[in-house]
XYZ file of C-alpha atoms in Angstrom:
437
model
C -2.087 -76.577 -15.011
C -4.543 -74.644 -17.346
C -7.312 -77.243 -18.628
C -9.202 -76.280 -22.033
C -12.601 -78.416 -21.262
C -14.460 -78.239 -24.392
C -17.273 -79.623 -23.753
C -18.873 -77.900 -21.143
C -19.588 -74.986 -18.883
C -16.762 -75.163 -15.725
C -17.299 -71.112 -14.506
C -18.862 -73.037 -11.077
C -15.782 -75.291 -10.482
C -13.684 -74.651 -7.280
C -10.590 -76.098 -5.629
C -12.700 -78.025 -3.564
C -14.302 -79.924 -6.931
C -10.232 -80.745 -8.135
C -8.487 -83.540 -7.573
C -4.984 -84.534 -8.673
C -2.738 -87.279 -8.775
C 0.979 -86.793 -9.919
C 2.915 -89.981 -10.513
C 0.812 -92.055 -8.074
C 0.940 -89.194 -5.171
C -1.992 -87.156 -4.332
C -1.358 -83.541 -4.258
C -2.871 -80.626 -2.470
C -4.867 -77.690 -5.335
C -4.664 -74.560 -3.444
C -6.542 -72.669 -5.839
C -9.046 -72.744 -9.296
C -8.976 -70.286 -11.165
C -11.919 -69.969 -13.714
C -10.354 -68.486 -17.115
C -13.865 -68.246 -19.264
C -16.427 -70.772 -19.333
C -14.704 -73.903 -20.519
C -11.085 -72.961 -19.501
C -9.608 -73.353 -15.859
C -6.243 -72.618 -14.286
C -5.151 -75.197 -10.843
C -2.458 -74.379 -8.970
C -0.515 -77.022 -6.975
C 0.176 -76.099 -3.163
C 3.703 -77.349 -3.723
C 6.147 -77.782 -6.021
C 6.248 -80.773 -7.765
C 9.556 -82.128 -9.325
C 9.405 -83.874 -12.887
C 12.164 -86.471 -14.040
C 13.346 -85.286 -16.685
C 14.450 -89.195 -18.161
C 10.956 -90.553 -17.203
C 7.076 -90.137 -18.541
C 5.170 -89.334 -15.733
C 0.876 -89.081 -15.400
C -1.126 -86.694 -13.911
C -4.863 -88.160 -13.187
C -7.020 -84.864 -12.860
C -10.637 -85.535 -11.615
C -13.078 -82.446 -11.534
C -16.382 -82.603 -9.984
C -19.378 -80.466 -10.353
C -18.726 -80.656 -14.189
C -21.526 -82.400 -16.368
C -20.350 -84.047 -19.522
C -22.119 -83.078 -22.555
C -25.311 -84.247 -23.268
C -24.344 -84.429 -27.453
C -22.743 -87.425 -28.673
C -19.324 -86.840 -30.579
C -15.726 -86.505 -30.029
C -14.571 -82.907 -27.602
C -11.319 -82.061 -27.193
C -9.142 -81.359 -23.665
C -6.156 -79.300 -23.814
C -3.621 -79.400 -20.764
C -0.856 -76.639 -20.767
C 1.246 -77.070 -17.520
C 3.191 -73.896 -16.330
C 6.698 -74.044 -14.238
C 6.092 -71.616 -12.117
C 9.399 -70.863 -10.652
C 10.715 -70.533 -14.286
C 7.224 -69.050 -16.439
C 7.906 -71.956 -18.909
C 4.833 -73.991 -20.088
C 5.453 -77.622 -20.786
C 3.104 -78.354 -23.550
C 0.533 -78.480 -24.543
C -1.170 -81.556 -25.037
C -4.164 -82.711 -26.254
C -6.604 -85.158 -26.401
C -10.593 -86.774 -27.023
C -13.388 -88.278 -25.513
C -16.450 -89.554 -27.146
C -19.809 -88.968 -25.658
C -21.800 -92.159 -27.100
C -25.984 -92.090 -26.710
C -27.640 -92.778 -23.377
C -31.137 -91.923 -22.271
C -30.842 -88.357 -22.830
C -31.644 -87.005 -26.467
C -29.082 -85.717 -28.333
C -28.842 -82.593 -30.734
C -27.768 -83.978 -33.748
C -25.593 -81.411 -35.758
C -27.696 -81.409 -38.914
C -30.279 -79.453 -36.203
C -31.595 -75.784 -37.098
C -32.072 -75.227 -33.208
C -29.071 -76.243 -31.345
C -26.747 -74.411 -28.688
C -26.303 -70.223 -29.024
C -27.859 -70.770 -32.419
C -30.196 -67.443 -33.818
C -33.491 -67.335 -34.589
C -34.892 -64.817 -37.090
C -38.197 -64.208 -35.563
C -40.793 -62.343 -38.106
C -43.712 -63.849 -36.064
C -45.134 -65.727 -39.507
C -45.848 -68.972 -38.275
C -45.405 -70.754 -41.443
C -41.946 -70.410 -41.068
C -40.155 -72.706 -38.419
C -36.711 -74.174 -37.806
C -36.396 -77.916 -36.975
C -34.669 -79.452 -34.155
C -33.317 -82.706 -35.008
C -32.140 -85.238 -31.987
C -31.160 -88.757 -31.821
C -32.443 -90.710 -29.022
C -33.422 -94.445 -28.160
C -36.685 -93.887 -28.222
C -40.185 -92.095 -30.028
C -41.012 -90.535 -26.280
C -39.779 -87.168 -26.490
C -41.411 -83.811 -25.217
C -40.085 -80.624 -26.028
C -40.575 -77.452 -23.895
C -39.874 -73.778 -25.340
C -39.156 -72.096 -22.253
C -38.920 -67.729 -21.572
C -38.370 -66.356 -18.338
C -39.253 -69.434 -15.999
C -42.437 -70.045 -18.018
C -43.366 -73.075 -20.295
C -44.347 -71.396 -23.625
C -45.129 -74.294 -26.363
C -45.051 -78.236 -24.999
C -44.972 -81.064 -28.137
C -44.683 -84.672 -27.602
C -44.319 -87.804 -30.122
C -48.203 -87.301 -30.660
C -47.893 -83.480 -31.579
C -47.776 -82.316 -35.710
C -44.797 -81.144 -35.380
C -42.567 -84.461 -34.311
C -41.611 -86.532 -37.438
C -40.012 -90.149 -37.097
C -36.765 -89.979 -39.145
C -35.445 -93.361 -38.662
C -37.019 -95.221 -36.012
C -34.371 -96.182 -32.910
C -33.360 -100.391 -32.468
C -32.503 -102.478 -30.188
C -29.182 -101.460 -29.455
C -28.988 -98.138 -32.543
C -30.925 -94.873 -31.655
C -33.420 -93.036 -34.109
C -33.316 -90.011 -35.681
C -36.701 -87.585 -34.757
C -37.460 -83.953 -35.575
C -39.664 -81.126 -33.845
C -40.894 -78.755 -36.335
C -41.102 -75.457 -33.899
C -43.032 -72.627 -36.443
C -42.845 -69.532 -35.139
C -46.116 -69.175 -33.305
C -43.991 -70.884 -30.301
C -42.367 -67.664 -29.713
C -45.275 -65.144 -29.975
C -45.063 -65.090 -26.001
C -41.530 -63.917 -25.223
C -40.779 -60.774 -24.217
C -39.304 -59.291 -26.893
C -38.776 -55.393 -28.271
C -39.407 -54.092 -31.731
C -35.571 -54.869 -33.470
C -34.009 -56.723 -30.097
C -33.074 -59.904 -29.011
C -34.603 -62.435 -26.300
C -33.103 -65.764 -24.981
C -35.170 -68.739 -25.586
C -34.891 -72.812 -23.698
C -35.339 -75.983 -25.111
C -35.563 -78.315 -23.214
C -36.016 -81.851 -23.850
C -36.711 -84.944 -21.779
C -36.837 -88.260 -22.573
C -40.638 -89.588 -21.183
C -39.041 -93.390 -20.809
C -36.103 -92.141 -18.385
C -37.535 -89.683 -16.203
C -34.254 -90.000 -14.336
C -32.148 -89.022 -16.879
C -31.985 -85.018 -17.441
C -33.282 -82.915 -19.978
C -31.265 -81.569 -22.950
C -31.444 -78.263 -22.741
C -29.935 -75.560 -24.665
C -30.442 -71.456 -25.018
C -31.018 -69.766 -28.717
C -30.771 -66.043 -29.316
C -34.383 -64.864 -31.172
C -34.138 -61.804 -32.935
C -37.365 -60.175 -33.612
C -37.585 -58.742 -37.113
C -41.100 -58.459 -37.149
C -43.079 -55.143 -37.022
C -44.377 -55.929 -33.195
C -43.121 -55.933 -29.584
C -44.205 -58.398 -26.913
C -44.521 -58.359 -23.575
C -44.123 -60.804 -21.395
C -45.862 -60.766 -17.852
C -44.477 -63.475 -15.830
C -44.217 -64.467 -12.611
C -40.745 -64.051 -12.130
C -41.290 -60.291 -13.392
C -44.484 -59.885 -11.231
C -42.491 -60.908 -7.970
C -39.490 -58.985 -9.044
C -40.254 -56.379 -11.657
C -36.958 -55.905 -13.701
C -38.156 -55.165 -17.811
C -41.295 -54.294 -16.366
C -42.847 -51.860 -14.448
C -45.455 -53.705 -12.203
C -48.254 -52.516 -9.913
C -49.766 -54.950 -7.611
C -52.940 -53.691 -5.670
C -55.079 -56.527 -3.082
C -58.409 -55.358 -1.734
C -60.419 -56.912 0.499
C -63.746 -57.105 -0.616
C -66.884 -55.374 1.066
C -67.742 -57.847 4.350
C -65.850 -60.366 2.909
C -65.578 -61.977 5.993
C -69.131 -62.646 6.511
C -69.587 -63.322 2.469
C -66.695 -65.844 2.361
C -64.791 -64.876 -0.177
C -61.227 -64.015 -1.243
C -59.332 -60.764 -1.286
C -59.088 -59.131 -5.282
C -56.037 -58.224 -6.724
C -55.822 -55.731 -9.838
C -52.505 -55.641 -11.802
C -50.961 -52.660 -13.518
C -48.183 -53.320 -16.326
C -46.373 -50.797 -17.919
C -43.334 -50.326 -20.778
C -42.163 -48.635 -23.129
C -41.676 -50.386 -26.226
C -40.500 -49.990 -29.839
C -42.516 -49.400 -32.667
C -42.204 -48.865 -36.172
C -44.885 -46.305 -36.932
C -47.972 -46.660 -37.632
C -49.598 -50.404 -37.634
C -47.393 -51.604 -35.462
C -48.498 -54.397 -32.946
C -47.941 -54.517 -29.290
C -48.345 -57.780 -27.525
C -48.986 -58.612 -23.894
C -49.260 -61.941 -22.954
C -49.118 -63.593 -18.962
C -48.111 -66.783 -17.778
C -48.204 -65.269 -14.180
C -51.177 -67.476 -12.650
C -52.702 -63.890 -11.144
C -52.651 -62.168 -13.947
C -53.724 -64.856 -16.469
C -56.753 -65.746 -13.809
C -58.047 -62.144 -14.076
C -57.921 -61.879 -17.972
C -59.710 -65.743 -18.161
C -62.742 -63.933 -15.606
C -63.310 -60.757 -17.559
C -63.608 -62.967 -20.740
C -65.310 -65.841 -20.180
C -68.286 -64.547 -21.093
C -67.410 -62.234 -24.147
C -68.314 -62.877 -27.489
C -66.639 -62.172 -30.938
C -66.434 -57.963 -30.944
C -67.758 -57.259 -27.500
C -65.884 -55.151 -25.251
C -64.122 -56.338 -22.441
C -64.890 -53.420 -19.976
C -62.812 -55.690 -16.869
C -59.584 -54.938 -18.210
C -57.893 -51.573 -19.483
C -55.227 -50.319 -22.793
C -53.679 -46.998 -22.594
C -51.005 -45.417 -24.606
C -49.485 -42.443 -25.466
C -52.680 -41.230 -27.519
C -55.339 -42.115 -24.924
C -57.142 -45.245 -24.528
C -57.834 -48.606 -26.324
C -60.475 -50.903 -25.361
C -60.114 -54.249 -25.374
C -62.388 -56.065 -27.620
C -62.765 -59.638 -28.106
C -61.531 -61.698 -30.793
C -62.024 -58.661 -33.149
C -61.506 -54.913 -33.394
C -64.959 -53.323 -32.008
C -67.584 -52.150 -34.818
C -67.167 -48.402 -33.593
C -63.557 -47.931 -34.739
C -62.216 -47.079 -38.149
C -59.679 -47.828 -40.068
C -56.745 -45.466 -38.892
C -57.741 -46.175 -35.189
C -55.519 -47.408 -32.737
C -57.248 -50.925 -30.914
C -56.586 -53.138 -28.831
C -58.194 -57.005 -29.273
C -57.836 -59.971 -26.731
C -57.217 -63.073 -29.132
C -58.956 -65.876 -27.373
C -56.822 -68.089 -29.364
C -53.585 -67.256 -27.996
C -54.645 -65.753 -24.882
C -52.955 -62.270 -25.859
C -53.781 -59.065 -26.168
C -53.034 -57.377 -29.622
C -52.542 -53.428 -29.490
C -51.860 -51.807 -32.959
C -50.910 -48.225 -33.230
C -53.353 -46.009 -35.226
C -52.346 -43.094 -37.931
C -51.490 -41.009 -34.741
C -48.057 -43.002 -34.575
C -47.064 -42.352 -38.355
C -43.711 -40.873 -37.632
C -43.323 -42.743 -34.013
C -40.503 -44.734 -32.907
C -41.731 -45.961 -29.395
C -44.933 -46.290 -27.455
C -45.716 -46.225 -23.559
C -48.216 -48.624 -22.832
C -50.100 -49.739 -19.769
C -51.962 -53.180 -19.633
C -54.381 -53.518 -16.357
C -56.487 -56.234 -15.002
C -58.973 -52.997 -14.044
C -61.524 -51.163 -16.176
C -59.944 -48.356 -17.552
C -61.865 -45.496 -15.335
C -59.833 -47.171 -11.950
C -56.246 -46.273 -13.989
C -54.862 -43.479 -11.880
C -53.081 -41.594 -14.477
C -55.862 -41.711 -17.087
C -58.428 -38.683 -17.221
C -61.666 -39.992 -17.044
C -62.303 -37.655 -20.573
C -60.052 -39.750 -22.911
C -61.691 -43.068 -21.660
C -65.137 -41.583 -22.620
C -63.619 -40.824 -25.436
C -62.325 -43.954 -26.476
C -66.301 -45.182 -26.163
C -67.518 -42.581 -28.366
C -69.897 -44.330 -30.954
C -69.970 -47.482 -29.407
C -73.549 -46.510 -28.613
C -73.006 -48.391 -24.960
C -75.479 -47.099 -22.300
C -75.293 -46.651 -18.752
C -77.448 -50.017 -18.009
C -74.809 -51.784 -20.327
C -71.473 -50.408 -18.436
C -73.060 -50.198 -15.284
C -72.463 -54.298 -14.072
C -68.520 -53.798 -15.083
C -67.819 -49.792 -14.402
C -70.431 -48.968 -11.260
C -72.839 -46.402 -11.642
C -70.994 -43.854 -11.187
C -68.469 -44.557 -13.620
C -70.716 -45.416 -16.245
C -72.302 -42.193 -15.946
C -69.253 -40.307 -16.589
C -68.224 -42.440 -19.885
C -71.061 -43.987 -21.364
C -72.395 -42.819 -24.774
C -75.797 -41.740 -25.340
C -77.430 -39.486 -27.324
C -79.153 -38.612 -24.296
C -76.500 -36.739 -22.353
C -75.703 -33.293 -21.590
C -72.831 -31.342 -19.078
C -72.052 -28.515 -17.606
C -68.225 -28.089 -18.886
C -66.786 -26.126 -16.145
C -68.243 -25.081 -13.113
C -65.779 -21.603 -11.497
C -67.203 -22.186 -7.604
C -67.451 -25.172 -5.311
C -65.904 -28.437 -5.179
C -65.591 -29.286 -8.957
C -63.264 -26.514 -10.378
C -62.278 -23.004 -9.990
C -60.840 -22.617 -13.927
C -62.961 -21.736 -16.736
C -61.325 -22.988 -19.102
C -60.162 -26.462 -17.564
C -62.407 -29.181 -19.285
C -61.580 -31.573 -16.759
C -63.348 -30.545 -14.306
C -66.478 -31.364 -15.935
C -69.466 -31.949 -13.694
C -71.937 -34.692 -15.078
C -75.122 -33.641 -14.375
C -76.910 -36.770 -16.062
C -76.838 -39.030 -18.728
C -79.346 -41.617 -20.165
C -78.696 -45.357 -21.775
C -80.089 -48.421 -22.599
């Protein structure tokens, strides 16, 4: 007996969820086979002989199956097989309406509904409207990526609209205007494709579950995202994720907590030059350490407590705007307070580029262990920062080595001791001294 369930998703059905009834006797299902995932096979542990003069009924119950949560008609088809012979008898067919109950329903007028795509161009005066039926104005809809709650509207947000108000005993019609700027958080590569949830949940039936339904966005815009949740942070799988706890200096007698730094890195698709590269966290440890090394910045400072590198060096992080040192041309990176992201756009360096490695860090950029400490000083040439400045966020030592002054002179290679035994290798530099403000 091959059952064609239209409705729904059966790919978690067994024989222990069937149930059938032939002609008022019970019979045994030996086995479930799923076909694809609204399509099943049962197999009978015995023969069972039909009367060829007389209409018999078969009452097939399935558990573990939930109906749709769309009103409208769906279709069953039953094809029975004779197995001793290979001859199907059938098929027949048949409907069942799903009629409104507490949980909203997609209506099919709705933009967003079911394995519909997305053209994401992350220009948030464009959106796509999710229209539901539902008896009642308390809605709230969560866009969902990778475990993490994205955008939340309710019947209060902009975006709901009151179509035609539900009755007594008739549902309304309501729409959620989702622009794009719901989606600037999901991981997504330059040209690729990302799964996004809806979910919504009626607020006067908290019993009753959540529509919720998975669209395909495809990212047409000139950017990449990355996402930095917790899901990849306890199981790195997109990502490649560096988690480093230290326990601070006689913390036990200071009372207080171990630190934890996080390193990110991908590699992500660009298209040239002036490309953007998003990273965004809704991983409670990372998102904790960006909100403490910004929560004092102002528009255009430099965030010196976290770190940017690419394939061409280093980009600070500024905040809210690209720092007053860089040009036009420049790769930068700027945290947009905002959105809580950080915004990296490739410089002229990337004209003919195709992809970028980049490495996000909840460290200033002299702790990354693959960076040499020479591009980092380079990235704060002009930015006229002194040693007193970087000196709270870096340590002494480190803002000796990068900060610019006027005031600052070094020996370039040294060929005996400790610090180099190379002429010609710049990077063993020795800083003899430097002066700031």
């Amino acid at each position: 007996m091959t059952i064609d369930y239209e409705a729904t998703d059966v790919t978690d059905v067994s024989a222990a969820d069937a149930t059938v009834t032939w002609g008022g006797t019970a019979q045994t299902v030996s086995n479930v086979e799923v076909v694809d995932d609204t399509t099943l096979t049962l197999t009978l542990d015995t023969a069972y002989t039909l009367d060829g003069a007389t209409s018999e009924t078969a009452d097939v119950e399935l558990d573990g199956v939930i109906n749709p949560k769309n009103t409208g008609d769906y279709s069953v088809d039953v094809t029975l097989t004779d197995t001793s012979t290979s001859t199907d008898l059938g098929p027949a067919s048949g409907t069942f309406t799903v009629t409104q109950g507490d949980t909203a329903s997609v209506t099919s007028a709705s933009t967003l509904s079911e394995d519909a795509t997305v053209t994401y161009e992350a220009d948030d005066s464009m959106g796509d409207v999710l229209e539901l039926e539902a008896n009642t104005d308390n809605l709230e809809l969560q866009v969902r990526h990778d475990g993490a709650t994205l955008e939340t509207y309710d019947s209060n947000s902009d975006a709901f609209t009151v179509v035609t108000a539900a009755g007594d005993s008739t549902p309304g019609t309501y729409e959620f205007n989702v622009t794009q700027g719901a989606y600037s958080g999901v991981g997504v590569d330059y040209n690729d494709t990302a799964n996004v949830t809806f979910a919504v949940e009626n607020l006067d039936a908290t019993d009753a579950p959540a529509n919720m339904f998975t669209v395909t966005l495809d990212n047409q815009a000139d950017r990449s995202q990355i996402h930095i949740s917790a899901a990849e942070i306890d199981s790195p799988n997109v990502l490649d994720v560096t988690t480093e706890t230290d326990e601070p200096w006689l913390a036990e007698y200071r009372d207080v907590e171990n630190e934890t730094s996080y390193e990110v890195s991908a590699t992500r698709g660009i298209n040239g030059a002036n490309s953007t590269v998003t990273v965004f966290a809704s991983d409670d440890g990372v998102s904790e350490e960006i909100d403490a090394a910004t929560e004092d910045a102002e528009d255009g400072d430099i965030i010196h407590g976290l770190a940017l590198a690419h394939d061409e060096g280093v980009a600070l992080i500024s905040y809210n705007e690209r720092a007053d040192h860089l040009s036009d041309g420049d790769s930068y990176a700027v945290y947009d307070s905002s959105t809580d992201q950080i915004e990296f756009t490739t410089g002229d360096e990337y004209e003919n580029a195709d992809s970028v490695d980049v490495t996000f860090a909840t460290t200033p950029a002299t702790d990354l262990e693959d960076v040499e400490v020479s591009s980092v000083a380079s990235a704060y040439e002009g930015s006229e920062l002194g040693i007193r400045s970087l000196s709270s966020d870096l340590g002494w030592f480190d803002a000796f080595r990068v900060a610019d002054s006027p005031f600052s002179w070094e020996i370039p290679s040294l060929s005996w001791g400790p610090f180099g035994d190379d002429d010609s290798d710049e990077d063993n530099a020795f800083v003899l001294g430097q002066a700031g403000v």
